[in-house]
Each structure stands twice: as C-alpha cells, then as structure tokens.
mmCIF file of C-alpha atoms in Angstrom:
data_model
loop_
_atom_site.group_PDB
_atom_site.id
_atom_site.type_symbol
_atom_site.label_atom_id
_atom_site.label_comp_id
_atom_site.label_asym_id
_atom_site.label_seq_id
_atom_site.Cartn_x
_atom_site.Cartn_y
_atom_site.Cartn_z
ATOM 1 C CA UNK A 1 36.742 35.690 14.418
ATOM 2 C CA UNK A 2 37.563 36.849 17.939
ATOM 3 C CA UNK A 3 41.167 37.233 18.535
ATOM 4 C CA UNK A 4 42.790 36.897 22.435
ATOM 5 C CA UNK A 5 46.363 37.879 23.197
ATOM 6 C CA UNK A 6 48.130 35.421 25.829
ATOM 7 C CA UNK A 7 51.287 35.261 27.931
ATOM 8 C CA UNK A 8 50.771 32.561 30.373
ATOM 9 C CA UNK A 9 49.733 34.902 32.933
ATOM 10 C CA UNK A 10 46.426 33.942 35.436
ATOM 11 C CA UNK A 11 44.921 37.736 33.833
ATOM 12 C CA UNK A 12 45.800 36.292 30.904
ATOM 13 C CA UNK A 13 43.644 32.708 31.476
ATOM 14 C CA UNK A 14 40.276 35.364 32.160
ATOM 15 C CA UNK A 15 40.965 36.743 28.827
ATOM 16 C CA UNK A 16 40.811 33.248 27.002
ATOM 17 C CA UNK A 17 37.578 32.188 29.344
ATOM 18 C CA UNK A 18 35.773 35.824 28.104
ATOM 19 C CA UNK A 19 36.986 35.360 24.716
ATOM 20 C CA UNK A 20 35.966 31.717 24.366
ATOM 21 C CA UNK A 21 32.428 32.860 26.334
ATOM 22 C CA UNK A 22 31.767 35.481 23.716
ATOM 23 C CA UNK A 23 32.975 33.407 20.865
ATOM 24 C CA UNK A 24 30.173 31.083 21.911
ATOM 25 C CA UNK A 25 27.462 33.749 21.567
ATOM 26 C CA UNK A 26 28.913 35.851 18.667
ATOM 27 C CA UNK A 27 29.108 32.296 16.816
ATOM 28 C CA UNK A 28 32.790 32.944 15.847
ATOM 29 C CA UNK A 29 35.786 30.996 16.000
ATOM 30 C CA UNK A 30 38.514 31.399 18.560
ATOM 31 C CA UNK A 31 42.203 32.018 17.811
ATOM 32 C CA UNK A 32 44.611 32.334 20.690
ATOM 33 C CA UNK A 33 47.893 34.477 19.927
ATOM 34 C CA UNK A 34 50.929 34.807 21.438
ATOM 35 C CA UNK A 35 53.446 37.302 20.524
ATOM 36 C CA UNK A 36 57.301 36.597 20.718
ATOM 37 C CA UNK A 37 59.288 40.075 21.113
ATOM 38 C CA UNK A 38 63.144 39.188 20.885
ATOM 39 C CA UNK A 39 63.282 43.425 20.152
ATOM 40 C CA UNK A 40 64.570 43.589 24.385
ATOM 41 C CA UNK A 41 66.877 40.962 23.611
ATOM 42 C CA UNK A 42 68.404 42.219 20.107
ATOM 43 C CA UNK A 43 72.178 42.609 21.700
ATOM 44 C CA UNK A 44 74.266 43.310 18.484
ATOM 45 C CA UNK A 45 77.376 41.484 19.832
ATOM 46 C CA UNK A 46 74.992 38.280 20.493
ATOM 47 C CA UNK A 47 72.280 38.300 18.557
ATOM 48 C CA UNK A 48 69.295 36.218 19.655
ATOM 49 C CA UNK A 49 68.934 33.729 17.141
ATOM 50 C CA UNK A 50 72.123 32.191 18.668
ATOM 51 C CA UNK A 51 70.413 32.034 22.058
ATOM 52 C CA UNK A 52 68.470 28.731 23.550
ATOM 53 C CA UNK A 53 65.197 29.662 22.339
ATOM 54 C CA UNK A 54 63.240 29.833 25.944
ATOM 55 C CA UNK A 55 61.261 32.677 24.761
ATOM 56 C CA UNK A 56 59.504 30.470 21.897
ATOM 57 C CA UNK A 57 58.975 27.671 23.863
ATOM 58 C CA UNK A 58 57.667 29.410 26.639
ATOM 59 C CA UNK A 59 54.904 31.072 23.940
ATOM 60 C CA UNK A 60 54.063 27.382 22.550
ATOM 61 C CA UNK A 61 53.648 26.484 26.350
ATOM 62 C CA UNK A 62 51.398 29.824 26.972
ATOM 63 C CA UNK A 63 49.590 28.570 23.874
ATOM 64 C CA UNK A 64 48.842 25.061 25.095
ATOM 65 C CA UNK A 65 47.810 25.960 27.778
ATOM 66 C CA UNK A 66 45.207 28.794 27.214
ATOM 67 C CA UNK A 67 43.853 26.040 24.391
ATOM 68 C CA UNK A 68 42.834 23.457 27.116
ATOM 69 C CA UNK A 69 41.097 26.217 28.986
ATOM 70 C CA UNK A 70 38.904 27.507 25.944
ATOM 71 C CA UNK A 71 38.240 23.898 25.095
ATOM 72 C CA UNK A 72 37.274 23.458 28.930
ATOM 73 C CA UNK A 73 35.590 26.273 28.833
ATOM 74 C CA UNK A 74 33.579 26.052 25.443
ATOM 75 C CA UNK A 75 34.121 22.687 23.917
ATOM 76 C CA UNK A 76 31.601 23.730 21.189
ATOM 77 C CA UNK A 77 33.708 27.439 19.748
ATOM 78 C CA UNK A 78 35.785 25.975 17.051
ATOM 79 C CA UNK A 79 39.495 27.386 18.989
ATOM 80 C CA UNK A 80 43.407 27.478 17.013
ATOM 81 C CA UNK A 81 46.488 29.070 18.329
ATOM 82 C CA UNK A 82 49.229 30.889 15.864
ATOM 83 C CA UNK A 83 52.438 32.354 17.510
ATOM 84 C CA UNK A 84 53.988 34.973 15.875
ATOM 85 C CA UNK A 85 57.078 37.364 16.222
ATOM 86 C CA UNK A 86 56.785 40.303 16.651
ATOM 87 C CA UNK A 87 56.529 43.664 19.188
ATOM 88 C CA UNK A 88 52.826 42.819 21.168
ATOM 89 C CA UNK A 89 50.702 45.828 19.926
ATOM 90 C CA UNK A 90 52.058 45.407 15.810
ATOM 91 C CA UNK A 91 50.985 41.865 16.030
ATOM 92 C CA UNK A 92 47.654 41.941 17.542
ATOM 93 C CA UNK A 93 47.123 45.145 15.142
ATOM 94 C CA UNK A 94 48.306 42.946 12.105
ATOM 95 C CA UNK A 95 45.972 39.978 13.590
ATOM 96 C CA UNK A 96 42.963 41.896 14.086
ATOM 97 C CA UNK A 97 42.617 43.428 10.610
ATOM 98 C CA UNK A 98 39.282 41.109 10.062
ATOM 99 C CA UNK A 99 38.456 40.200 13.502
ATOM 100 C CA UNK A 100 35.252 40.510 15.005
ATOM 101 C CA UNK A 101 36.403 41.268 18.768
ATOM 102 C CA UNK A 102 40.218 41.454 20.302
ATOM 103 C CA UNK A 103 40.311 40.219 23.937
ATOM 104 C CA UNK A 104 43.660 40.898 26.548
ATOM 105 C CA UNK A 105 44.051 40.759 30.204
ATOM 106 C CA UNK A 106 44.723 44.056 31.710
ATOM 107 C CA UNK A 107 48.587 42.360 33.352
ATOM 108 C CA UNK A 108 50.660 39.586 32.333
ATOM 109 C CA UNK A 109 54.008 38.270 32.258
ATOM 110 C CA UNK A 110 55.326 39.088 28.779
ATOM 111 C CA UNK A 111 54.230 39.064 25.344
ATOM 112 C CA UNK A 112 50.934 41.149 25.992
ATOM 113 C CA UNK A 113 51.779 42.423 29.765
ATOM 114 C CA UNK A 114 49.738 45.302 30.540
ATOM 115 C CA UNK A 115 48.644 45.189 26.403
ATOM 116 C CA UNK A 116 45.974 47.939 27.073
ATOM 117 C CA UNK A 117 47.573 50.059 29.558
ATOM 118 C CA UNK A 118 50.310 51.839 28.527
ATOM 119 C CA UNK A 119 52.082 53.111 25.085
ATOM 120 C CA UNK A 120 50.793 49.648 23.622
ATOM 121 C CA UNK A 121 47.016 50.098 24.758
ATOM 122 C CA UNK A 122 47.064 53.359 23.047
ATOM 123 C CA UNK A 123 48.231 52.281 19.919
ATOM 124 C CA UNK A 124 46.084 49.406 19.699
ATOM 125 C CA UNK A 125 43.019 50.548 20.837
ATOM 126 C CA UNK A 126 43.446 53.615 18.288
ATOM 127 C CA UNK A 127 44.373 51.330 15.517
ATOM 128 C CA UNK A 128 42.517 48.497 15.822
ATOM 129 C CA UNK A 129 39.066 48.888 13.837
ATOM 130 C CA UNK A 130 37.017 46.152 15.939
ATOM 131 C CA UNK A 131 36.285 46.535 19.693
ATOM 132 C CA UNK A 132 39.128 45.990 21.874
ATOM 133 C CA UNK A 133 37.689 44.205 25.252
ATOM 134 C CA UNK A 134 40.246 44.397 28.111
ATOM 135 C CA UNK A 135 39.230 41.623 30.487
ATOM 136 C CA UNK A 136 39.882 43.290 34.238
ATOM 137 C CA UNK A 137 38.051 43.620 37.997
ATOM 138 C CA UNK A 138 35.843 40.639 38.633
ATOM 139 C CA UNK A 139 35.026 38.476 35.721
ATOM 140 C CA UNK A 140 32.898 35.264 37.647
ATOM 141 C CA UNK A 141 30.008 37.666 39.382
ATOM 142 C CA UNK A 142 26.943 38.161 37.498
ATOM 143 C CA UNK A 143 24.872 41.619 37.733
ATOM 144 C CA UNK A 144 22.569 40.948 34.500
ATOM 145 C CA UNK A 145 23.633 44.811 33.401
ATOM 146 C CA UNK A 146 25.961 45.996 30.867
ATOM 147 C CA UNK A 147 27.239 49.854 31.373
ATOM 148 C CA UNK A 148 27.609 52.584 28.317
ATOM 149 C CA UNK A 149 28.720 55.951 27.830
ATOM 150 C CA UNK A 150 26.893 58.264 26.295
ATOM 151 C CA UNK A 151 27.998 61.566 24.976
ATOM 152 C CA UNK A 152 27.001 64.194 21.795
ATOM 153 C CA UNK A 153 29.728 62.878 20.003
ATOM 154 C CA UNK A 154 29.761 60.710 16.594
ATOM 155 C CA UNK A 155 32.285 58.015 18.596
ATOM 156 C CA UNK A 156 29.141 57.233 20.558
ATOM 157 C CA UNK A 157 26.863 55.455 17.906
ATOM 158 C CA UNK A 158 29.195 52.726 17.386
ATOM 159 C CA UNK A 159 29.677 51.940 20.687
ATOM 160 C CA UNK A 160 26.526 51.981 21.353
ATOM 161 C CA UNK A 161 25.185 49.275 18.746
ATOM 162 C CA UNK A 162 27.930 47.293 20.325
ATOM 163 C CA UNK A 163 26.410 47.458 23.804
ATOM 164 C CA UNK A 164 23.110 46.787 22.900
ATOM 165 C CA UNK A 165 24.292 43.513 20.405
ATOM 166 C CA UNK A 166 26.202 42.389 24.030
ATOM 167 C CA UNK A 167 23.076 43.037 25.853
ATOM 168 C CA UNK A 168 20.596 41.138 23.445
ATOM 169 C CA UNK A 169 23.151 37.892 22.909
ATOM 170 C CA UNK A 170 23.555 38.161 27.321
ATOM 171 C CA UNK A 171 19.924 38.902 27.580
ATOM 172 C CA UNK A 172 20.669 41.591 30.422
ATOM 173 C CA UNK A 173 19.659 45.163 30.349
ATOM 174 C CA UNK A 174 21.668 48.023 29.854
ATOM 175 C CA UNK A 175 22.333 51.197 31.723
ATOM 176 C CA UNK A 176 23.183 54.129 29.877
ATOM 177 C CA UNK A 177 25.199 57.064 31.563
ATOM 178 C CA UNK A 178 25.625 60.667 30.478
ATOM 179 C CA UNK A 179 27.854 62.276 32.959
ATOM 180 C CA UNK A 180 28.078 66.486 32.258
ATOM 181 C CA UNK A 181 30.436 69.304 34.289
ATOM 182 C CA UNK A 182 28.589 71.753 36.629
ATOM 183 C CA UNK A 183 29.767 74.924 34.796
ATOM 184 C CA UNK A 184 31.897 77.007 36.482
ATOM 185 C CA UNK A 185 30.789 80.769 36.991
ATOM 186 C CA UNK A 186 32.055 83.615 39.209
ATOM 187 C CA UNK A 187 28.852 83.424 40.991
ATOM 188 C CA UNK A 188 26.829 80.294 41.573
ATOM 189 C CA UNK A 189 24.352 80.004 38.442
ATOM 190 C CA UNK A 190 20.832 80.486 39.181
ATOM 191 C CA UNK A 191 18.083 77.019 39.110
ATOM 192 C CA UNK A 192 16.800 78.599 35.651
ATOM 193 C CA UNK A 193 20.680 77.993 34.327
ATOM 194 C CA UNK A 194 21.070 74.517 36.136
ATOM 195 C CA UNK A 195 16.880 73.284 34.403
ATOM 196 C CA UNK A 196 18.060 74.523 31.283
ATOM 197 C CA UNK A 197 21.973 72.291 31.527
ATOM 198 C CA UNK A 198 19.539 68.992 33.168
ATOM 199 C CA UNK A 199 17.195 69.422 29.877
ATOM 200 C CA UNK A 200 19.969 69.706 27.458
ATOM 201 C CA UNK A 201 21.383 65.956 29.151
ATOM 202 C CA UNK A 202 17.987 64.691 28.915
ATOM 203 C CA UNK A 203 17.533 65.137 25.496
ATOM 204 C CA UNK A 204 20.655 64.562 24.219
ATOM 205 C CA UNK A 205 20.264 60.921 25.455
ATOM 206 C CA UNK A 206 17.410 60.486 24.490
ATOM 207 C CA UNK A 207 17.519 61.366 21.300
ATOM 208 C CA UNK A 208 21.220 58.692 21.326
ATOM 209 C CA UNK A 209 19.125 55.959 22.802
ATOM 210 C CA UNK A 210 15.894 55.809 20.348
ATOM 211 C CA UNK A 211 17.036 54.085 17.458
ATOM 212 C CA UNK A 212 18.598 51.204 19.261
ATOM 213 C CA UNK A 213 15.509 51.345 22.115
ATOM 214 C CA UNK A 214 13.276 50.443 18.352
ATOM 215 C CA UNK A 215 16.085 48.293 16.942
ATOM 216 C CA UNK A 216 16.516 46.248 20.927
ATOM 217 C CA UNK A 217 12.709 46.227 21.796
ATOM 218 C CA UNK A 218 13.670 43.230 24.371
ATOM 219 C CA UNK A 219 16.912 44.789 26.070
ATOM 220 C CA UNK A 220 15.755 47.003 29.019
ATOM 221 C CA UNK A 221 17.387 50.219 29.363
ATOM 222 C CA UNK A 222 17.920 52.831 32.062
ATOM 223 C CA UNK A 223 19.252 56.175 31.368
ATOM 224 C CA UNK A 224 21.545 57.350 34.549
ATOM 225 C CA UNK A 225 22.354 60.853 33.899
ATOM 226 C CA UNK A 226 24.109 62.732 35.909
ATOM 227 C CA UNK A 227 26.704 66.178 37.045
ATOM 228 C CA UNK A 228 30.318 63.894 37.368
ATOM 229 C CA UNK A 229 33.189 63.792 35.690
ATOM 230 C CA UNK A 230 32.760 61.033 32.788
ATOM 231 C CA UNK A 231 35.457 58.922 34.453
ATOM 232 C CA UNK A 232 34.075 59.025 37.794
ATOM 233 C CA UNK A 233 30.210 57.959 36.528
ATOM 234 C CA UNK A 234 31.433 55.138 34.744
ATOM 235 C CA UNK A 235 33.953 53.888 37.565
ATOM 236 C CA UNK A 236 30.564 53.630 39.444
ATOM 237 C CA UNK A 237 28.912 51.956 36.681
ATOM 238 C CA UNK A 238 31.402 49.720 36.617
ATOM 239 C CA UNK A 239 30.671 48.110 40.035
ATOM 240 C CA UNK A 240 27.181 47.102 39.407
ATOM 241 C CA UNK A 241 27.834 45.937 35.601
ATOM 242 C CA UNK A 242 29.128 42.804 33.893
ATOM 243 C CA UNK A 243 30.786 45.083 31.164
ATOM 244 C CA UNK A 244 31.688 48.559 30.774
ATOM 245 C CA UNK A 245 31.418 50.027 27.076
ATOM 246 C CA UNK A 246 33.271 53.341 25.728
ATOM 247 C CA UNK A 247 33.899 54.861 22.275
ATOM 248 C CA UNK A 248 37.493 56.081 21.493
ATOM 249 C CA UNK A 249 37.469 59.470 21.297
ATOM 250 C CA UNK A 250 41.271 60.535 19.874
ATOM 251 C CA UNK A 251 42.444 64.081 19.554
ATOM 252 C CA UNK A 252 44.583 66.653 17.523
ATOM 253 C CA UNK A 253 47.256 65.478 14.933
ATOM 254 C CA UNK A 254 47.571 61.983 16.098
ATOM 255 C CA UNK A 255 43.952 61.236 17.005
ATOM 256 C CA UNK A 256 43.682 57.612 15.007
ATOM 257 C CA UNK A 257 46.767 56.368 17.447
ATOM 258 C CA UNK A 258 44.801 57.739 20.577
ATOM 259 C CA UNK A 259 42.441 56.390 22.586
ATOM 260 C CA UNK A 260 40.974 59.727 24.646
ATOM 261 C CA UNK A 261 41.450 61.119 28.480
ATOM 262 C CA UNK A 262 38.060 58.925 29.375
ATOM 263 C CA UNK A 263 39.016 55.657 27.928
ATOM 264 C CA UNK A 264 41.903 55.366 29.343
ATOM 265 C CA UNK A 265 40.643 56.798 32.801
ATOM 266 C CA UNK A 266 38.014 53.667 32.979
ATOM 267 C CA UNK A 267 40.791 51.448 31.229
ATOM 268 C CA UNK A 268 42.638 52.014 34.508
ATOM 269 C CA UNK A 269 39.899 51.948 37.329
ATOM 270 C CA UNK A 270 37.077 49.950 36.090
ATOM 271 C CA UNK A 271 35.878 47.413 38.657
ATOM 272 C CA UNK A 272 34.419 45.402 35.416
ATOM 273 C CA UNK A 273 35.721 44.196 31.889
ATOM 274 C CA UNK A 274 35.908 47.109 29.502
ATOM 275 C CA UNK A 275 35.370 47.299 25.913
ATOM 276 C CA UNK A 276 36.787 50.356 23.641
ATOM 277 C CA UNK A 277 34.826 50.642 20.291
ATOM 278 C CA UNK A 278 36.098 52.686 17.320
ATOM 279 C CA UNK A 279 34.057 53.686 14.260
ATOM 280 C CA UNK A 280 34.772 51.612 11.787
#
C-alpha cells in the first residue's frame, strides 16, 4: 500500500497525483490520510471538544477532494481515505508500519505542512521503515532519468535497489553520483595523491553499481563522479532528473530519529521529487 499525507494544500494535490502515479506502477492500493492535530488548540479552560468542529470537517473536505483527483488521475489504483487524530508525523509513522511507499508535499496548510522539513521530517523519515518520497520542484516535466547517491556506506544498498525498481517500472535510466572532498593539505597535494583519491571513487562505485547493473540489465546507467560537496552534486542532479534518491544516514545516540546533514540538504534544495530510503 502507498500511503499520502494531505491538507488541502495545491503541494499537497502533487503529492496525491505522484502517489496515485506510482500506485499505478507499484500495483498497490492508494490510501489518502489526513491528520487532525487539536494538540495547538488543547486550551485547558476550553477544551476543544466543546468547539465547532471546523478542523474535522475541513480534513473530510481535504479528503474529498484529494480522492477525486487520484480517481482523475488513475481511475484504475484501487484509492480510500481514513482521517485520523493525531500530531502529523505520529500518525503517518503509525500508518506506514506496512506500507510500501509514504508520499507528502514539501508545504501545506495544516495537518502535514512542511511534513518533511522540519522537526516532523526528521522524525519521520528516521522512523518510518519504507521510503519516504517528498513530492517538491517540478513534478509535470519529463527528463527520462532518475538521480542516486552513492557513497561507501551500508545506507546506500537499499536505496539503491529502490532507484533501480523506480527506473525499471519508469523505464528511464539512472544516473548515479559519487560526490568526494578535495582533501585539505598545508600544501597543494601532488597529481600522484589526486590519481590515487579519483581511483578510490571509481571503484568504490563500481563495485556499488554491479549487482544491480546484473540484476537491471535493461535500465541504463551513468556513473557521474565527481570532487563536490554531496549536497551540491545532487542539487545538480536534481535539475536534469525526474526523481532524486538518498539513503538516511543518522548519527550518534539518536541516529534511528535522524535523517543525516545530506538528506536533509537535498530535502531542502532539490529542483525534483526526493525519496529518503532507510534499511529496513
């Protein structure tokens, strides 16, 4: 199942038209959440129960209408709504616990406003165990290419497998990018140094890439490597790809809650849709 978080917002509206899009070639079914938070509203002298009860009918309104545009959009992807109570980034977690996908604009009006981009995003993406896609930049052009990072880490496999799945199901190619620091010396390092540093890149992607170049004979791939900060590469990637794909890489004490310094860089700035993939 993929799940999409909605709010009524227009960012909100791309979400359901990716989700209901991917839903279509993933073969799953649809459900479209929205997530009532009375938590700003809890006013101990009034509590909210006693209040007109806009904020629930303006989530069965969001709901209605983000239904009619997956229908519109995919009349074929079995689609359901559910709206629930709760604080945005506990229900999507609670929601997503055997999804396939979660989808969320990147801004919204309420419910899951900015879901991926602040406190929430980090929580979520560091919780949830399936690939978090934040729908963002231009959604309706078409460059036929689908952006990955690659590092030497172990966060990289799985988000990896998920690139290449997106690129067989889209039939487009993929363009893998491996962006390493020039290393910083007193003195400028000699061309021996800088081979040796260019080798090391080479083969490390390389030896990332092979299984899934046997396992995806059909899906093209082009390795960009490059000396850039990881961020920058894969803003740049961004602009000639229909999807940008990172693995969460967490750190220290809280590192399952934490989505790393990169993801949330390209969360930010990406010109494209970005997906965060975990290890599951």
């Amino acid at each position: 199942m993929i799940i999409v978080g909605v709010d009524g917002s227009p960012h909100a509206r791309a979400a359901v038209e990716w989700a209901a899009d991917d839903a279509l070639r993933m073969r799953q079914p649809l459900r479209i959440v929205h997530a009532v938070d009375r938590s700003p509203y809890q006013i101990a002298k009034f509590p909210a129960a006693q209040w007109p009860d806009a904020l629930v009918r303006g989530g069965e309104q969001a709901l209605a209408e983000a239904l009619a545009v997956a229908r519109e959009r995919q009349p074929s992807v079995e689609a359901s709504t559910r709206l629930l109570e709760g604080p945005p980034a506990i229900v999507l977690r609670d929601e997503a616990a055997d999804a396939a996908e979660v989808v969320v604009g990147n801004r919204g009006l309420g419910g899951f406003a900015g879901a991926l981009l602040g406190s929430v995003s980090v929580h979520v993406a560091g919780q949830v165990r399936c690939p978090v896609v934040v729908v963002r930049g231009e959604t309706d052009r078409r460059h036929d290419r689908i952006a990955v990072g690659v590092d030497d880490s172990p966060e990289c496999e799985p988000a990896l497998a998920y690139a290449f799945e997106q690129a067989r199901l889209r039939g487009c190619a993929i363009r893998a990018v491996y962006a390493w620091y020039m290393p910083v010396y007193a003195f400028a390092p000699c061309p021996n140094d800088m081979d040796a540093i260019r080798e090391a890149a080479d083969e490390i992607i390389n030896d990332r890439l092979e299984r899934f170049k046997k396992e995806y004979p059909q899906v093209t791939v082009e390795e960009d490597v490059q000396a850039a900060h990881p961020v920058d590469a894969l803003r740049q990637a961004s602009t000639e790809s229909d999807l940008l794909v990172v693995g969460s890489h967490g750190h220290g004490a809280l590192a399952s809650t934490l989505v790393g310094s990169v993801s949330r860089g390209v969360l930010h700035h990406a010109d494209c849709p970005v997906a965060v993939v975990r290890a599951r």
